[in-house]
Amino acid sequence: MGAIKRDMHAGERRLSERYALDNPSGVKLLLSEYHALQERQYQGDVDAIILLADLSTAILHRRLNGPAAAGLEFGIRGGFNAG
C-alpha cells in the first residue's frame, strides 16, 4: 500500500484560521457566515460540521446568561456585519 500524499487536514486548518474562535473578529466572522456553514454541512463538508460542533460545544460550556445568549442569537440571525 502506498502513502497518501493528500493533506487530509487542509480544509480543517483553513476554516480554523478563518474563523478563529479565540478572538472576537473570528467569532464575529463566523456568526456572520453561520448560515453558509450550515448549508455546507448539509452538503457533506466534514470540516464545516466540525467547526459548527466546536462552536456549539464552546457555547454550551460558556453557560451564557440571558443578554449574552440573546446577543449570540442576534448574531446568528444575521445581526452582525463582518465588515
JSON list of N, CA and C in Angstrom, two decimals:
[
{"chain": "A", "resi": 1, "resn": "MET", "atom": "N", "xyz": [0.83, -1.18, 0.00]},
{"chain": "A", "resi": 1, "resn": "MET", "atom": "CA", "xyz": [0.00, 0.00, 0.00]},
{"chain": "A", "resi": 1, "resn": "MET", "atom": "C", "xyz": [0.88, 1.25, 0.00]},
{"chain": "A", "resi": 2, "resn": "GLY", "atom": "N", "xyz": [0.48, 2.21, -0.78]},
{"chain": "A", "resi": 2, "resn": "GLY", "atom": "CA", "xyz": [1.22, 3.46, -0.86]},
{"chain": "A", "resi": 2, "resn": "GLY", "atom": "C", "xyz": [0.74, 4.48, 0.15]},
{"chain": "A", "resi": 3, "resn": "ALA", "atom": "N", "xyz": [1.56, 5.46, 0.37]},
{"chain": "A", "resi": 3, "resn": "ALA", "atom": "CA", "xyz": [1.21, 6.54, 1.29]},
{"chain": "A", "resi": 3, "resn": "ALA", "atom": "C", "xyz": [0.31, 7.54, 0.59]},
{"chain": "A", "resi": 4, "resn": "ILE", "atom": "N", "xyz": [-0.58, 8.14, 1.35]},
{"chain": "A", "resi": 4, "resn": "ILE", "atom": "CA", "xyz": [-1.46, 9.17, 0.82]},
{"chain": "A", "resi": 4, "resn": "ILE", "atom": "C", "xyz": [-0.70, 10.49, 0.82]},
{"chain": "A", "resi": 5, "resn": "LYS", "atom": "N", "xyz": [-0.67, 11.15, -0.32]},
{"chain": "A", "resi": 5, "resn": "LYS", "atom": "CA", "xyz": [0.06, 12.41, -0.42]},
{"chain": "A", "resi": 5, "resn": "LYS", "atom": "C", "xyz": [-0.85, 13.63, -0.24]},
{"chain": "A", "resi": 6, "resn": "ARG", "atom": "N", "xyz": [-2.13, 13.40, -0.10]},
{"chain": "A", "resi": 6, "resn": "ARG", "atom": "CA", "xyz": [-3.08, 14.49, 0.06]},
{"chain": "A", "resi": 6, "resn": "ARG", "atom": "C", "xyz": [-3.12, 14.95, 1.52]},
{"chain": "A", "resi": 7, "resn": "ASP", "atom": "N", "xyz": [-3.14, 16.23, 1.73]},
{"chain": "A", "resi": 7, "resn": "ASP", "atom": "CA", "xyz": [-3.23, 16.79, 3.09]},
{"chain": "A", "resi": 7, "resn": "ASP", "atom": "C", "xyz": [-4.67, 16.63, 3.56]},
{"chain": "A", "resi": 8, "resn": "MET", "atom": "N", "xyz": [-4.88, 15.69, 4.46]},
{"chain": "A", "resi": 8, "resn": "MET", "atom": "CA", "xyz": [-6.23, 15.37, 4.91]},
{"chain": "A", "resi": 8, "resn": "MET", "atom": "C", "xyz": [-6.82, 16.42, 5.86]},
{"chain": "A", "resi": 9, "resn": "HIS", "atom": "N", "xyz": [-6.00, 17.32, 6.37]},
{"chain": "A", "resi": 9, "resn": "HIS", "atom": "CA", "xyz": [-6.48, 18.30, 7.34]},
{"chain": "A", "resi": 9, "resn": "HIS", "atom": "C", "xyz": [-6.41, 19.74, 6.82]},
{"chain": "A", "resi": 10, "resn": "ALA", "atom": "N", "xyz": [-6.19, 19.91, 5.54]},
{"chain": "A", "resi": 10, "resn": "ALA", "atom": "CA", "xyz": [-6.06, 21.26, 4.98]},
{"chain": "A", "resi": 10, "resn": "ALA", "atom": "C", "xyz": [-7.34, 22.07, 5.14]},
{"chain": "A", "resi": 11, "resn": "GLY", "atom": "N", "xyz": [-8.48, 21.45, 4.87]},
{"chain": "A", "resi": 11, "resn": "GLY", "atom": "CA", "xyz": [-9.75, 22.16, 4.98]},
{"chain": "A", "resi": 11, "resn": "GLY", "atom": "C", "xyz": [-10.05, 22.57, 6.41]},
{"chain": "A", "resi": 12, "resn": "GLU", "atom": "N", "xyz": [-9.76, 21.68, 7.34]},
{"chain": "A", "resi": 12, "resn": "GLU", "atom": "CA", "xyz": [-9.98, 21.98, 8.75]},
{"chain": "A", "resi": 12, "resn": "GLU", "atom": "C", "xyz": [-9.10, 23.14, 9.21]},
{"chain": "A", "resi": 13, "resn": "ARG", "atom": "N", "xyz": [-7.84, 23.12, 8.80]},
{"chain": "A", "resi": 13, "resn": "ARG", "atom": "CA", "xyz": [-6.93, 24.22, 9.16]},
{"chain": "A", "resi": 13, "resn": "ARG", "atom": "C", "xyz": [-7.39, 25.53, 8.55]},
{"chain": "A", "resi": 14, "resn": "ARG", "atom": "N", "xyz": [-7.85, 25.48, 7.30]},
{"chain": "A", "resi": 14, "resn": "ARG", "atom": "CA", "xyz": [-8.30, 26.69, 6.61]},
{"chain": "A", "resi": 14, "resn": "ARG", "atom": "C", "xyz": [-9.47, 27.33, 7.36]},
{"chain": "A", "resi": 15, "resn": "LEU", "atom": "N", "xyz": [-10.44, 26.50, 7.76]},
{"chain": "A", "resi": 15, "resn": "LEU", "atom": "CA", "xyz": [-11.59, 27.04, 8.49]},
{"chain": "A", "resi": 15, "resn": "LEU", "atom": "C", "xyz": [-11.19, 27.52, 9.88]},
{"chain": "A", "resi": 16, "resn": "SER", "atom": "N", "xyz": [-10.29, 26.80, 10.54]},
{"chain": "A", "resi": 16, "resn": "SER", "atom": "CA", "xyz": [-9.85, 27.20, 11.88]},
{"chain": "A", "resi": 16, "resn": "SER", "atom": "C", "xyz": [-9.13, 28.54, 11.85]},
{"chain": "A", "resi": 17, "resn": "GLU", "atom": "N", "xyz": [-8.38, 28.77, 10.79]},
{"chain": "A", "resi": 17, "resn": "GLU", "atom": "CA", "xyz": [-7.68, 30.05, 10.67]},
{"chain": "A", "resi": 17, "resn": "GLU", "atom": "C", "xyz": [-8.65, 31.17, 10.33]},
{"chain": "A", "resi": 18, "resn": "ARG", "atom": "N", "xyz": [-9.59, 30.89, 9.43]},
{"chain": "A", "resi": 18, "resn": "ARG", "atom": "CA", "xyz": [-10.55, 31.92, 9.01]},
{"chain": "A", "resi": 18, "resn": "ARG", "atom": "C", "xyz": [-11.49, 32.31, 10.16]},
{"chain": "A", "resi": 19, "resn": "TYR", "atom": "N", "xyz": [-11.98, 31.31, 10.86]},
{"chain": "A", "resi": 19, "resn": "TYR", "atom": "CA", "xyz": [-12.96, 31.53, 11.94]},
{"chain": "A", "resi": 19, "resn": "TYR", "atom": "C", "xyz": [-12.33, 31.20, 13.29]},
{"chain": "A", "resi": 20, "resn": "ALA", "atom": "N", "xyz": [-11.29, 31.91, 13.65]},
{"chain": "A", "resi": 20, "resn": "ALA", "atom": "CA", "xyz": [-10.62, 31.65, 14.93]},
{"chain": "A", "resi": 20, "resn": "ALA", "atom": "C", "xyz": [-11.56, 31.94, 16.09]},
{"chain": "A", "resi": 21, "resn": "LEU", "atom": "N", "xyz": [-11.88, 30.90, 16.86]},
{"chain": "A", "resi": 21, "resn": "LEU", "atom": "CA", "xyz": [-12.83, 31.06, 17.95]},
{"chain": "A", "resi": 21, "resn": "LEU", "atom": "C", "xyz": [-12.19, 31.68, 19.19]},
{"chain": "A", "resi": 22, "resn": "ASP", "atom": "N", "xyz": [-10.89, 31.97, 19.13]},
{"chain": "A", "resi": 22, "resn": "ASP", "atom": "CA", "xyz": [-10.22, 32.54, 20.29]},
{"chain": "A", "resi": 22, "resn": "ASP", "atom": "C", "xyz": [-10.03, 34.05, 20.18]},
{"chain": "A", "resi": 23, "resn": "ASN", "atom": "N", "xyz": [-10.66, 34.67, 19.18]},
{"chain": "A", "resi": 23, "resn": "ASN", "atom": "CA", "xyz": [-10.60, 36.14, 19.10]},
{"chain": "A", "resi": 23, "resn": "ASN", "atom": "C", "xyz": [-11.92, 36.68, 18.59]},
{"chain": "A", "resi": 24, "resn": "PRO", "atom": "N", "xyz": [-12.29, 37.88, 19.00]},
{"chain": "A", "resi": 24, "resn": "PRO", "atom": "CA", "xyz": [-13.60, 38.44, 18.65]},
{"chain": "A", "resi": 24, "resn": "PRO", "atom": "C", "xyz": [-13.86, 38.56, 17.15]},
{"chain": "A", "resi": 25, "resn": "SER", "atom": "N", "xyz": [-12.86, 38.93, 16.37]},
{"chain": "A", "resi": 25, "resn": "SER", "atom": "CA", "xyz": [-13.11, 39.10, 14.94]},
{"chain": "A", "resi": 25, "resn": "SER", "atom": "C", "xyz": [-13.40, 37.77, 14.26]},
{"chain": "A", "resi": 26, "resn": "GLY", "atom": "N", "xyz": [-12.76, 36.69, 14.71]},
{"chain": "A", "resi": 26, "resn": "GLY", "atom": "CA", "xyz": [-13.03, 35.37, 14.15]},
{"chain": "A", "resi": 26, "resn": "GLY", "atom": "C", "xyz": [-14.44, 34.90, 14.48]},
{"chain": "A", "resi": 27, "resn": "VAL", "atom": "N", "xyz": [-14.87, 35.16, 15.71]},
{"chain": "A", "resi": 27, "resn": "VAL", "atom": "CA", "xyz": [-16.23, 34.78, 16.12]},
{"chain": "A", "resi": 27, "resn": "VAL", "atom": "C", "xyz": [-17.26, 35.61, 15.37]},
{"chain": "A", "resi": 28, "resn": "LYS", "atom": "N", "xyz": [-16.99, 36.89, 15.22]},
{"chain": "A", "resi": 28, "resn": "LYS", "atom": "CA", "xyz": [-17.91, 37.78, 14.50]},
{"chain": "A", "resi": 28, "resn": "LYS", "atom": "C", "xyz": [-18.06, 37.32, 13.05]},
{"chain": "A", "resi": 29, "resn": "LEU", "atom": "N", "xyz": [-16.94, 36.97, 12.42]},
{"chain": "A", "resi": 29, "resn": "LEU", "atom": "CA", "xyz": [-16.99, 36.48, 11.05]},
{"chain": "A", "resi": 29, "resn": "LEU", "atom": "C", "xyz": [-17.76, 35.16, 10.97]},
{"chain": "A", "resi": 30, "resn": "LEU", "atom": "N", "xyz": [-17.51, 34.28, 11.92]},
{"chain": "A", "resi": 30, "resn": "LEU", "atom": "CA", "xyz": [-18.22, 33.00, 11.94]},
{"chain": "A", "resi": 30, "resn": "LEU", "atom": "C", "xyz": [-19.72, 33.21, 12.06]},
{"chain": "A", "resi": 31, "resn": "LEU", "atom": "N", "xyz": [-20.13, 34.08, 12.96]},
{"chain": "A", "resi": 31, "resn": "LEU", "atom": "CA", "xyz": [-21.56, 34.33, 13.14]},
{"chain": "A", "resi": 31, "resn": "LEU", "atom": "C", "xyz": [-22.17, 34.96, 11.89]},
{"chain": "A", "resi": 32, "resn": "SER", "atom": "N", "xyz": [-21.42, 35.82, 11.21]},
{"chain": "A", "resi": 32, "resn": "SER", "atom": "CA", "xyz": [-21.96, 36.46, 10.01]},
{"chain": "A", "resi": 32, "resn": "SER", "atom": "C", "xyz": [-22.10, 35.46, 8.85]},
{"chain": "A", "resi": 33, "resn": "GLU", "atom": "N", "xyz": [-21.33, 34.39, 8.90]},
{"chain": "A", "resi": 33, "resn": "GLU", "atom": "CA", "xyz": [-21.40, 33.38, 7.83]},
{"chain": "A", "resi": 33, "resn": "GLU", "atom": "C", "xyz": [-21.94, 32.04, 8.32]},
{"chain": "A", "resi": 34, "resn": "TYR", "atom": "N", "xyz": [-22.62, 32.08, 9.44]},
{"chain": "A", "resi": 34, "resn": "TYR", "atom": "CA", "xyz": [-23.14, 30.87, 10.08]},
{"chain": "A", "resi": 34, "resn": "TYR", "atom": "C", "xyz": [-24.05, 30.05, 9.15]},
{"chain": "A", "resi": 35, "resn": "HIS", "atom": "N", "xyz": [-24.94, 30.74, 8.46]},
{"chain": "A", "resi": 35, "resn": "HIS", "atom": "CA", "xyz": [-25.90, 30.02, 7.60]},
{"chain": "A", "resi": 35, "resn": "HIS", "atom": "C", "xyz": [-25.20, 29.35, 6.42]},
{"chain": "A", "resi": 36, "resn": "ALA", "atom": "N", "xyz": [-24.18, 29.99, 5.89]},
{"chain": "A", "resi": 36, "resn": "ALA", "atom": "CA", "xyz": [-23.41, 29.37, 4.80]},
{"chain": "A", "resi": 36, "resn": "ALA", "atom": "C", "xyz": [-22.72, 28.10, 5.28]},
{"chain": "A", "resi": 37, "resn": "LEU", "atom": "N", "xyz": [-22.21, 28.15, 6.50]},
{"chain": "A", "resi": 37, "resn": "LEU", "atom": "CA", "xyz": [-21.57, 26.96, 7.07]},
{"chain": "A", "resi": 37, "resn": "LEU", "atom": "C", "xyz": [-22.60, 25.86, 7.31]},
{"chain": "A", "resi": 38, "resn": "GLN", "atom": "N", "xyz": [-23.78, 26.23, 7.73]},
{"chain": "A", "resi": 38, "resn": "GLN", "atom": "CA", "xyz": [-24.84, 25.23, 7.90]},
{"chain": "A", "resi": 38, "resn": "GLN", "atom": "C", "xyz": [-25.16, 24.56, 6.57]},
{"chain": "A", "resi": 39, "resn": "GLU", "atom": "N", "xyz": [-25.26, 25.34, 5.52]},
{"chain": "A", "resi": 39, "resn": "GLU", "atom": "CA", "xyz": [-25.51, 24.77, 4.19]},
{"chain": "A", "resi": 39, "resn": "GLU", "atom": "C", "xyz": [-24.40, 23.81, 3.80]},
{"chain": "A", "resi": 40, "resn": "ARG", "atom": "N", "xyz": [-23.17, 24.21, 4.06]},
{"chain": "A", "resi": 40, "resn": "ARG", "atom": "CA", "xyz": [-22.03, 23.36, 3.70]},
{"chain": "A", "resi": 40, "resn": "ARG", "atom": "C", "xyz": [-22.06, 22.05, 4.47]},
{"chain": "A", "resi": 41, "resn": "GLN", "atom": "N", "xyz": [-22.53, 22.08, 5.72]},
{"chain": "A", "resi": 41, "resn": "GLN", "atom": "CA", "xyz": [-22.58, 20.83, 6.48]},
{"chain": "A", "resi": 41, "resn": "GLN", "atom": "C", "xyz": [-23.59, 19.87, 5.85]},
{"chain": "A", "resi": 42, "resn": "TYR", "atom": "N", "xyz": [-24.69, 20.40, 5.34]},
{"chain": "A", "resi": 42, "resn": "TYR", "atom": "CA", "xyz": [-25.69, 19.54, 4.71]},
{"chain": "A", "resi": 42, "resn": "TYR", "atom": "C", "xyz": [-25.27, 19.06, 3.33]},
{"chain": "A", "resi": 43, "resn": "GLN", "atom": "N", "xyz": [-24.23, 19.68, 2.80]},
{"chain": "A", "resi": 43, "resn": "GLN", "atom": "CA", "xyz": [-23.67, 19.23, 1.53]},
{"chain": "A", "resi": 43, "resn": "GLN", "atom": "C", "xyz": [-22.53, 18.23, 1.75]},
{"chain": "A", "resi": 44, "resn": "GLY", "atom": "N", "xyz": [-22.30, 17.89, 3.03]},
{"chain": "A", "resi": 44, "resn": "GLY", "atom": "CA", "xyz": [-21.30, 16.89, 3.35]},
{"chain": "A", "resi": 44, "resn": "GLY", "atom": "C", "xyz": [-19.92, 17.41, 3.68]},
{"chain": "A", "resi": 45, "resn": "ASP", "atom": "N", "xyz": [-19.80, 18.71, 3.92]},
{"chain": "A", "resi": 45, "resn": "ASP", "atom": "CA", "xyz": [-18.50, 19.30, 4.26]},
{"chain": "A", "resi": 45, "resn": "ASP", "atom": "C", "xyz": [-18.16, 18.95, 5.71]},
{"chain": "A", "resi": 46, "resn": "VAL", "atom": "N", "xyz": [-17.31, 17.95, 5.89]},
{"chain": "A", "resi": 46, "resn": "VAL", "atom": "CA", "xyz": [-16.97, 17.48, 7.22]},
{"chain": "A", "resi": 46, "resn": "VAL", "atom": "C", "xyz": [-16.30, 18.57, 8.04]},
{"chain": "A", "resi": 47, "resn": "ASP", "atom": "N", "xyz": [-15.49, 19.40, 7.42]},
{"chain": "A", "resi": 47, "resn": "ASP", "atom": "CA", "xyz": [-14.81, 20.46, 8.15]},
{"chain": "A", "resi": 47, "resn": "ASP", "atom": "C", "xyz": [-15.80, 21.49, 8.70]},
{"chain": "A", "resi": 48, "resn": "ALA", "atom": "N", "xyz": [-16.84, 21.79, 7.94]},
{"chain": "A", "resi": 48, "resn": "ALA", "atom": "CA", "xyz": [-17.89, 22.70, 8.43]},
{"chain": "A", "resi": 48, "resn": "ALA", "atom": "C", "xyz": [-18.63, 22.06, 9.60]},
{"chain": "A", "resi": 49, "resn": "ILE", "atom": "N", "xyz": [-18.87, 20.76, 9.52]},
{"chain": "A", "resi": 49, "resn": "ILE", "atom": "CA", "xyz": [-19.54, 20.05, 10.62]},
{"chain": "A", "resi": 49, "resn": "ILE", "atom": "C", "xyz": [-18.71, 20.16, 11.89]},
{"chain": "A", "resi": 50, "resn": "ILE", "atom": "N", "xyz": [-17.40, 19.94, 11.77]},
{"chain": "A", "resi": 50, "resn": "ILE", "atom": "CA", "xyz": [-16.51, 20.01, 12.93]},
{"chain": "A", "resi": 50, "resn": "ILE", "atom": "C", "xyz": [-16.50, 21.41, 13.52]},
{"chain": "A", "resi": 51, "resn": "LEU", "atom": "N", "xyz": [-16.42, 22.42, 12.67]},
{"chain": "A", "resi": 51, "resn": "LEU", "atom": "CA", "xyz": [-16.39, 23.80, 13.15]},
{"chain": "A", "resi": 51, "resn": "LEU", "atom": "C", "xyz": [-17.69, 24.15, 13.88]},
{"chain": "A", "resi": 52, "resn": "LEU", "atom": "N", "xyz": [-18.83, 23.78, 13.32]},
{"chain": "A", "resi": 52, "resn": "LEU", "atom": "CA", "xyz": [-20.11, 24.07, 13.97]},
{"chain": "A", "resi": 52, "resn": "LEU", "atom": "C", "xyz": [-20.25, 23.29, 15.28]},
{"chain": "A", "resi": 53, "resn": "ALA", "atom": "N", "xyz": [-19.73, 22.07, 15.33]},
{"chain": "A", "resi": 53, "resn": "ALA", "atom": "CA", "xyz": [-19.75, 21.29, 16.57]},
{"chain": "A", "resi": 53, "resn": "ALA", "atom": "C", "xyz": [-18.87, 21.96, 17.62]},
{"chain": "A", "resi": 54, "resn": "ASP", "atom": "N", "xyz": [-17.71, 22.46, 17.21]},
{"chain": "A", "resi": 54, "resn": "ASP", "atom": "CA", "xyz": [-16.82, 23.17, 18.15]},
{"chain": "A", "resi": 54, "resn": "ASP", "atom": "C", "xyz": [-17.51, 24.42, 18.69]},
{"chain": "A", "resi": 55, "resn": "LEU", "atom": "N", "xyz": [-18.18, 25.16, 17.82]},
{"chain": "A", "resi": 55, "resn": "LEU", "atom": "CA", "xyz": [-18.90, 26.36, 18.26]},
{"chain": "A", "resi": 55, "resn": "LEU", "atom": "C", "xyz": [-19.99, 25.99, 19.26]},
{"chain": "A", "resi": 56, "resn": "SER", "atom": "N", "xyz": [-20.74, 24.96, 18.95]},
{"chain": "A", "resi": 56, "resn": "SER", "atom": "CA", "xyz": [-21.81, 24.51, 19.84]},
{"chain": "A", "resi": 56, "resn": "SER", "atom": "C", "xyz": [-21.27, 24.10, 21.20]},
{"chain": "A", "resi": 57, "resn": "THR", "atom": "N", "xyz": [-20.17, 23.37, 21.20]},
{"chain": "A", "resi": 57, "resn": "THR", "atom": "CA", "xyz": [-19.54, 22.95, 22.45]},
{"chain": "A", "resi": 57, "resn": "THR", "atom": "C", "xyz": [-19.07, 24.16, 23.26]},
{"chain": "A", "resi": 58, "resn": "ALA", "atom": "N", "xyz": [-18.46, 25.12, 22.57]},
{"chain": "A", "resi": 58, "resn": "ALA", "atom": "CA", "xyz": [-17.98, 26.32, 23.25]},
{"chain": "A", "resi": 58, "resn": "ALA", "atom": "C", "xyz": [-19.15, 27.09, 23.88]},
{"chain": "A", "resi": 59, "resn": "ILE", "atom": "N", "xyz": [-20.25, 27.17, 23.18]},
{"chain": "A", "resi": 59, "resn": "ILE", "atom": "CA", "xyz": [-21.42, 27.89, 23.70]},
{"chain": "A", "resi": 59, "resn": "ILE", "atom": "C", "xyz": [-22.00, 27.15, 24.91]},
{"chain": "A", "resi": 60, "resn": "LEU", "atom": "N", "xyz": [-22.09, 25.83, 24.83]},
{"chain": "A", "resi": 60, "resn": "LEU", "atom": "CA", "xyz": [-22.63, 25.06, 25.95]},
{"chain": "A", "resi": 60, "resn": "LEU", "atom": "C", "xyz": [-21.76, 25.17, 27.19]},
{"chain": "A", "resi": 61, "resn": "HIS", "atom": "N", "xyz": [-20.45, 25.14, 27.01]},
{"chain": "A", "resi": 61, "resn": "HIS", "atom": "CA", "xyz": [-19.56, 25.23, 28.16]},
{"chain": "A", "resi": 61, "resn": "HIS", "atom": "C", "xyz": [-19.49, 26.63, 28.74]},
{"chain": "A", "resi": 62, "resn": "ARG", "atom": "N", "xyz": [-19.84, 27.61, 27.95]},
{"chain": "A", "resi": 62, "resn": "ARG", "atom": "CA", "xyz": [-19.80, 29.01, 28.40]},
{"chain": "A", "resi": 62, "resn": "ARG", "atom": "C", "xyz": [-20.96, 29.33, 29.32]},
{"chain": "A", "resi": 63, "resn": "ARG", "atom": "N", "xyz": [-22.07, 28.61, 29.20]},
{"chain": "A", "resi": 63, "resn": "ARG", "atom": "CA", "xyz": [-23.27, 28.85, 30.02]},
{"chain": "A", "resi": 63, "resn": "ARG", "atom": "C", "xyz": [-23.67, 30.32, 29.99]},
{"chain": "A", "resi": 64, "resn": "LEU", "atom": "N", "xyz": [-24.06, 30.76, 28.84]},
{"chain": "A", "resi": 64, "resn": "LEU", "atom": "CA", "xyz": [-24.38, 32.17, 28.63]},
{"chain": "A", "resi": 64, "resn": "LEU", "atom": "C", "xyz": [-25.62, 32.58, 29.41]},
{"chain": "A", "resi": 65, "resn": "ASN", "atom": "N", "xyz": [-25.59, 33.82, 29.91]},
{"chain": "A", "resi": 65, "resn": "ASN", "atom": "CA", "xyz": [-26.76, 34.37, 30.59]},
{"chain": "A", "resi": 65, "resn": "ASN", "atom": "C", "xyz": [-27.74, 34.91, 29.54]},
{"chain": "A", "resi": 66, "resn": "GLY", "atom": "N", "xyz": [-28.84, 35.44, 29.97]},
{"chain": "A", "resi": 66, "resn": "GLY", "atom": "CA", "xyz": [-29.89, 35.91, 29.06]},
{"chain": "A", "resi": 66, "resn": "GLY", "atom": "C", "xyz": [-29.42, 36.90, 28.01]},
{"chain": "A", "resi": 67, "resn": "PRO", "atom": "N", "xyz": [-28.81, 38.03, 28.40]},
{"chain": "A", "resi": 67, "resn": "PRO", "atom": "CA", "xyz": [-28.37, 39.00, 27.40]},
{"chain": "A", "resi": 67, "resn": "PRO", "atom": "C", "xyz": [-27.30, 38.45, 26.46]},
{"chain": "A", "resi": 68, "resn": "ALA", "atom": "N", "xyz": [-26.37, 37.67, 26.99]},
{"chain": "A", "resi": 68, "resn": "ALA", "atom": "CA", "xyz": [-25.31, 37.12, 26.14]},
{"chain": "A", "resi": 68, "resn": "ALA", "atom": "C", "xyz": [-25.89, 36.11, 25.15]},
{"chain": "A", "resi": 69, "resn": "ALA", "atom": "N", "xyz": [-26.82, 35.28, 25.62]},
{"chain": "A", "resi": 69, "resn": "ALA", "atom": "CA", "xyz": [-27.46, 34.32, 24.73]},
{"chain": "A", "resi": 69, "resn": "ALA", "atom": "C", "xyz": [-28.28, 35.04, 23.66]},
{"chain": "A", "resi": 70, "resn": "ALA", "atom": "N", "xyz": [-28.95, 36.12, 24.05]},
{"chain": "A", "resi": 70, "resn": "ALA", "atom": "CA", "xyz": [-29.73, 36.90, 23.08]},
{"chain": "A", "resi": 70, "resn": "ALA", "atom": "C", "xyz": [-28.82, 37.54, 22.05]},
{"chain": "A", "resi": 71, "resn": "GLY", "atom": "N", "xyz": [-27.66, 38.03, 22.48]},
{"chain": "A", "resi": 71, "resn": "GLY", "atom": "CA", "xyz": [-26.69, 38.61, 21.55]},
{"chain": "A", "resi": 71, "resn": "GLY", "atom": "C", "xyz": [-26.18, 37.59, 20.56]},
{"chain": "A", "resi": 72, "resn": "LEU", "atom": "N", "xyz": [-25.92, 36.39, 21.04]},
{"chain": "A", "resi": 72, "resn": "LEU", "atom": "CA", "xyz": [-25.46, 35.32, 20.16]},
{"chain": "A", "resi": 72, "resn": "LEU", "atom": "C", "xyz": [-26.55, 34.96, 19.16]},
{"chain": "A", "resi": 73, "resn": "GLU", "atom": "N", "xyz": [-27.77, 34.84, 19.63]},
{"chain": "A", "resi": 73, "resn": "GLU", "atom": "CA", "xyz": [-28.90, 34.55, 18.74]},
{"chain": "A", "resi": 73, "resn": "GLU", "atom": "C", "xyz": [-29.03, 35.65, 17.68]},
{"chain": "A", "resi": 74, "resn": "PHE", "atom": "N", "xyz": [-28.88, 36.90, 18.09]},
{"chain": "A", "resi": 74, "resn": "PHE", "atom": "CA", "xyz": [-28.93, 38.03, 17.17]},
{"chain": "A", "resi": 74, "resn": "PHE", "atom": "C", "xyz": [-27.85, 37.90, 16.10]},
{"chain": "A", "resi": 75, "resn": "GLY", "atom": "N", "xyz": [-26.65, 37.52, 16.52]},
{"chain": "A", "resi": 75, "resn": "GLY", "atom": "CA", "xyz": [-25.54, 37.36, 15.58]},
{"chain": "A", "resi": 75, "resn": "GLY", "atom": "C", "xyz": [-25.79, 36.25, 14.59]},
{"chain": "A", "resi": 76, "resn": "ILE", "atom": "N", "xyz": [-26.32, 35.14, 15.06]},
{"chain": "A", "resi": 76, "resn": "ILE", "atom": "CA", "xyz": [-26.59, 34.01, 14.18]},
{"chain": "A", "resi": 76, "resn": "ILE", "atom": "C", "xyz": [-27.69, 34.34, 13.18]},
{"chain": "A", "resi": 77, "resn": "ARG", "atom": "N", "xyz": [-28.63, 35.15, 13.58]},
{"chain": "A", "resi": 77, "resn": "ARG", "atom": "CA", "xyz": [-29.72, 35.51, 12.67]},
{"chain": "A", "resi": 77, "resn": "ARG", "atom": "C", "xyz": [-29.34, 36.62, 11.70]},
{"chain": "A", "resi": 78, "resn": "GLY", "atom": "N", "xyz": [-28.07, 37.02, 11.73]},
{"chain": "A", "resi": 78, "resn": "GLY", "atom": "CA", "xyz": [-27.62, 37.99, 10.75]},
{"chain": "A", "resi": 78, "resn": "GLY", "atom": "C", "xyz": [-27.50, 39.41, 11.25]},
{"chain": "A", "resi": 79, "resn": "GLY", "atom": "N", "xyz": [-27.50, 39.58, 12.55]},
{"chain": "A", "resi": 79, "resn": "GLY", "atom": "CA", "xyz": [-27.45, 40.92, 13.12]},
{"chain": "A", "resi": 79, "resn": "GLY", "atom": "C", "xyz": [-26.06, 41.55, 13.10]},
{"chain": "A", "resi": 80, "resn": "PHE", "atom": "N", "xyz": [-25.03, 40.75, 12.91]},
{"chain": "A", "resi": 80, "resn": "PHE", "atom": "CA", "xyz": [-23.67, 41.29, 12.88]},
{"chain": "A", "resi": 80, "resn": "PHE", "atom": "C", "xyz": [-23.23, 41.45, 11.44]},
{"chain": "A", "resi": 81, "resn": "ASN", "atom": "N", "xyz": [-22.47, 42.47, 11.22]},
{"chain": "A", "resi": 81, "resn": "ASN", "atom": "CA", "xyz": [-21.90, 42.69, 9.90]},
{"chain": "A", "resi": 81, "resn": "ASN", "atom": "C", "xyz": [-20.41, 42.48, 10.01]},
{"chain": "A", "resi": 82, "resn": "ALA", "atom": "N", "xyz": [-19.85, 41.54, 9.24]},
{"chain": "A", "resi": 82, "resn": "ALA", "atom": "CA", "xyz": [-18.44, 41.16, 9.37]},
{"chain": "A", "resi": 82, "resn": "ALA", "atom": "C", "xyz": [-17.48, 42.28, 8.97]},
{"chain": "A", "resi": 83, "resn": "GLY", "atom": "N", "xyz": [-17.96, 43.28, 8.29]},
{"chain": "A", "resi": 83, "resn": "GLY", "atom": "CA", "xyz": [-17.09, 44.35, 7.80]},
{"chain": "A", "resi": 83, "resn": "GLY", "atom": "C", "xyz": [-16.52, 45.14, 8.86]}
]
